[in-house]
């Protein structure tokens, strides 16, 4: 592993290559690492996007499309959900899983969509992989209409025991072993540690022009779901 990867920082080409490589085990690994709770967290994120029937949503860094599917269930047949990712292998699996959603390749730091095109933009477990978090958040805010929402679902670091003890054992010891066995997530613990704490992420979201920012902690404090509105 390179020094950059050891610090939890991978460049875009490395991230794309990693996710192309692990696409086949991605869903299975998520279920194992979250004890099956990741589906519940995605549903909560979709709720916070506050989409109505006929709405239009963008799911950034959509992976294999689970959050996109949740969003599609909110907007119904008259609505539209676009899932974008820069891993073509992830998108292939997403298209097979959720045909009604439009999945296409795109870079989160340079979204190929018009200003104010969507009612909501979401990212689920992908923001910590942005090479430039400020730019990624700014792009998500740009493509959302005034009054629309940006939702960020991400792993965070619990501060209080006993959960903080469990977190260190799980993410610093067990997850890297799983990563080595599958070729996946070997950099996950350090990438989570470098990701902003909930208060800091809220400040970054405010810095790109979002307002009425709030967040909920779930999973015993391991998961933070932020939501902000475009004025």
Coordinates of C-alpha atoms in Angstrom, one line a residue:
X1 CA 0.0 0.0 0.0
X2 CA 1.3 3.5 -0.8
X3 CA 1.9 6.2 1.8
X4 CA -1.1 8.1 0.4
X5 CA -3.3 5.1 0.8
X6 CA -2.1 4.5 4.3
X7 CA -3.3 8.0 5.2
X8 CA -6.6 7.2 3.7
X9 CA -6.0 9.5 0.7
X10 CA -6.3 7.9 -2.8
X11 CA -6.2 9.8 -6.0
X12 CA -9.2 9.5 -8.4
X13 CA -7.5 6.9 -10.6
X14 CA -6.8 4.7 -7.5
X15 CA -10.3 5.1 -6.2
X16 CA -11.8 4.2 -9.6
X17 CA -9.6 1.2 -9.9
X18 CA -10.4 0.0 -6.4
X19 CA -14.1 0.2 -6.9
X20 CA -14.0 -1.5 -10.3
X21 CA -12.0 -4.3 -8.6
X22 CA -14.3 -4.8 -5.6
X23 CA -17.7 -4.3 -7.4
X24 CA -18.6 -8.0 -7.3
X25 CA -18.2 -8.2 -3.5
X26 CA -19.3 -4.6 -2.7
X27 CA -22.9 -5.4 -1.6
X28 CA -21.9 -8.4 0.4
X29 CA -19.1 -6.6 2.2
X30 CA -21.5 -3.8 3.1
X31 CA -24.0 -6.2 4.6
X32 CA -21.3 -7.9 6.6
X33 CA -19.6 -4.8 7.9
X34 CA -22.9 -3.1 8.9
X35 CA -24.7 -6.2 10.2
X36 CA -27.3 -5.5 7.5
X37 CA -28.2 -2.1 8.8
X38 CA -26.9 -0.2 5.8
X39 CA -30.3 -0.6 4.1
X40 CA -32.0 1.1 7.0
X41 CA -29.5 4.0 6.9
X42 CA -30.1 4.5 3.2
X43 CA -33.8 4.6 3.7
X44 CA -33.4 7.3 6.4
X45 CA -31.2 9.3 4.0
X46 CA -33.9 9.0 1.3
X47 CA -36.5 10.2 3.8
X48 CA -34.4 13.3 4.6
X49 CA -34.2 14.1 0.8
X50 CA -37.9 14.9 1.2
X51 CA -38.8 14.0 -2.3
X52 CA -42.4 13.9 -3.5
X53 CA -44.1 11.9 -6.2
X54 CA -42.8 13.2 -9.6
X55 CA -39.6 14.6 -8.1
X56 CA -36.2 14.4 -9.7
X57 CA -33.1 13.3 -7.7
X58 CA -29.4 12.8 -8.3
X59 CA -27.5 10.1 -6.4
X60 CA -23.8 10.9 -6.6
X61 CA -21.2 8.1 -6.2
X62 CA -24.1 5.7 -6.5
X63 CA -22.1 2.5 -6.5
X64 CA -24.4 -0.4 -7.1
X65 CA -27.5 1.7 -6.8
X66 CA -29.0 0.9 -3.4
X67 CA -29.6 4.5 -2.4
X68 CA -30.8 5.3 -5.9
X69 CA -33.4 2.6 -5.5
X70 CA -34.6 4.1 -2.3
X71 CA -34.9 7.5 -4.0
X72 CA -36.9 5.9 -6.9
X73 CA -39.4 4.5 -4.5
X74 CA -40.1 8.0 -3.2
X75 CA -40.6 9.7 -6.6
X76 CA -42.7 7.0 -8.2
X77 CA -43.2 6.3 -11.9
X78 CA -43.7 10.0 -12.7
X79 CA -40.4 10.9 -11.1
X80 CA -36.8 10.5 -12.2
X81 CA -33.7 9.3 -10.5
X82 CA -30.2 9.6 -12.0
X83 CA -27.4 7.6 -10.4
X84 CA -23.8 8.6 -11.3
X85 CA -20.5 7.0 -10.5
X86 CA -17.1 6.9 -12.1
X87 CA -16.7 3.2 -11.7
X88 CA -18.2 1.6 -14.8
X89 CA -18.2 -1.8 -13.2
X90 CA -20.3 -0.6 -10.3
X91 CA -22.7 1.0 -12.8
X92 CA -23.1 -2.3 -14.7
X93 CA -24.3 -4.0 -11.5
X94 CA -26.5 -1.0 -10.7
X95 CA -28.2 -1.2 -14.1
X96 CA -28.9 -4.8 -13.6
X97 CA -30.3 -4.2 -10.2
X98 CA -32.5 -1.2 -10.9
X99 CA -33.5 -0.8 -14.5
X100 CA -35.9 2.1 -14.0
X101 CA -33.1 4.3 -12.7
X102 CA -30.8 6.1 -15.2
X103 CA -27.2 5.2 -14.3
X104 CA -24.4 7.0 -16.0
X105 CA -20.7 7.6 -15.6
X106 CA -19.7 10.9 -14.1
X107 CA -17.1 12.5 -11.9
X108 CA -18.5 13.9 -8.6
X109 CA -16.1 16.8 -8.8
X110 CA -17.4 17.9 -12.3
X111 CA -21.0 16.9 -12.6
X112 CA -22.4 17.0 -16.1
X113 CA -25.7 18.4 -15.1
X114 CA -27.3 21.9 -15.3
X115 CA -27.7 24.3 -12.4
X116 CA -30.8 23.7 -10.3
X117 CA -31.7 20.6 -12.3
X118 CA -32.7 18.3 -9.4
X119 CA -35.0 18.5 -6.4
X120 CA -32.4 16.7 -4.3
X121 CA -28.8 15.3 -4.5
X122 CA -27.5 12.6 -2.3
X123 CA -24.3 10.7 -1.6
X124 CA -24.2 7.5 0.4
X125 CA -20.8 6.3 1.8
X126 CA -19.0 8.1 -1.1
X127 CA -18.2 11.6 0.1
X128 CA -15.1 10.4 2.0
X129 CA -13.7 9.2 -1.4
X130 CA -14.0 12.6 -3.0
X131 CA -10.5 13.8 -3.9
X132 CA -11.8 17.3 -3.1
X133 CA -14.6 17.3 -0.6
X134 CA -15.4 21.0 -0.9
X135 CA -15.6 20.8 -4.7
X136 CA -17.8 17.7 -4.5
X137 CA -20.2 19.3 -2.1
X138 CA -20.3 22.5 -4.2
X139 CA -21.2 20.5 -7.3
X140 CA -24.0 18.8 -5.4
X141 CA -25.3 22.1 -4.2
X142 CA -25.1 23.6 -7.7
X143 CA -27.3 21.1 -9.4
X144 CA -30.1 21.3 -6.7
X145 CA -32.9 23.8 -7.2
X146 CA -33.6 26.5 -4.6
X147 CA -35.4 24.9 -1.8
X148 CA -34.0 21.5 -2.7
X149 CA -31.8 19.4 -0.4
X150 CA -28.4 17.9 -0.3
X151 CA -28.0 14.8 1.8
X152 CA -24.7 13.2 2.9
X153 CA -24.8 9.7 4.5
X154 CA -21.4 8.8 5.9
X155 CA -19.5 6.8 8.5
X156 CA -18.3 8.9 11.4
X157 CA -16.1 8.3 14.4
X158 CA -17.9 7.8 17.8
X159 CA -16.3 9.7 20.6
X160 CA -17.7 8.0 23.7
X161 CA -17.1 4.5 25.1
X162 CA -18.1 1.7 24.9
X163 CA -18.9 2.3 21.3
X164 CA -15.7 4.1 20.6
X165 CA -13.8 1.0 21.9
X166 CA -15.8 -1.3 19.7
X167 CA -15.3 1.0 16.7
X168 CA -11.5 0.9 17.1
X169 CA -11.5 -2.9 17.3
X170 CA -13.8 -3.3 14.4
X171 CA -12.4 -0.7 12.0
X172 CA -8.7 -0.9 12.9
X173 CA -8.4 -4.7 13.2
X174 CA -11.3 -6.7 11.7
X175 CA -12.2 -4.5 8.7
X176 CA -8.6 -4.4 7.4
X177 CA -8.5 -8.2 7.6
X178 CA -11.7 -8.4 5.6
X179 CA -10.2 -6.0 3.1
X180 CA -7.1 -8.1 2.6
X181 CA -9.1 -11.2 2.1
X182 CA -11.3 -9.6 -0.6
X183 CA -9.0 -6.9 -2.0
X184 CA -11.5 -4.3 -0.7
X185 CA -11.6 -1.5 1.9
X186 CA -8.0 -1.9 3.1
X187 CA -7.9 1.9 3.5
X188 CA -11.3 2.3 5.0
X189 CA -10.3 3.0 8.7
X190 CA -7.9 5.8 7.8
X191 CA -10.3 7.3 5.3
X192 CA -13.0 7.4 8.0
X193 CA -10.7 9.0 10.5
X194 CA -9.7 11.8 8.2
X195 CA -13.3 12.6 7.2
X196 CA -14.7 15.7 9.0
X197 CA -16.6 15.2 12.2
X198 CA -20.3 16.1 12.0
X199 CA -19.9 19.7 13.1
X200 CA -17.0 20.2 10.6
X201 CA -19.0 18.6 7.8
X202 CA -21.9 20.9 8.6
X203 CA -19.6 23.9 8.3
X204 CA -18.3 22.7 4.9
X205 CA -21.8 22.4 3.7
X206 CA -22.6 25.9 4.9
X207 CA -19.4 27.1 3.1
X208 CA -20.7 25.9 -0.3
X209 CA -23.9 27.9 0.2
X210 CA -26.3 25.4 1.9
X211 CA -28.6 26.6 4.7
X212 CA -30.7 25.0 7.5
X213 CA -28.1 22.3 7.9
X214 CA -28.8 19.6 10.4
X215 CA -27.7 16.0 11.0
X216 CA -28.8 12.9 12.8
X217 CA -26.5 10.3 14.3
X218 CA -27.6 6.7 14.1
X219 CA -26.1 3.2 14.4
X220 CA -25.0 4.1 17.9
X221 CA -23.1 7.2 16.7
X222 CA -21.2 5.4 13.9
X223 CA -23.3 6.9 11.1
X224 CA -24.1 10.6 10.4
X225 CA -26.7 11.8 7.9
X226 CA -26.5 15.5 7.1
X227 CA -29.0 17.5 5.2
X228 CA -28.9 21.0 3.9
X229 CA -31.1 23.1 1.7
X230 CA -30.2 25.4 -1.1
X231 CA -31.5 28.9 -0.4

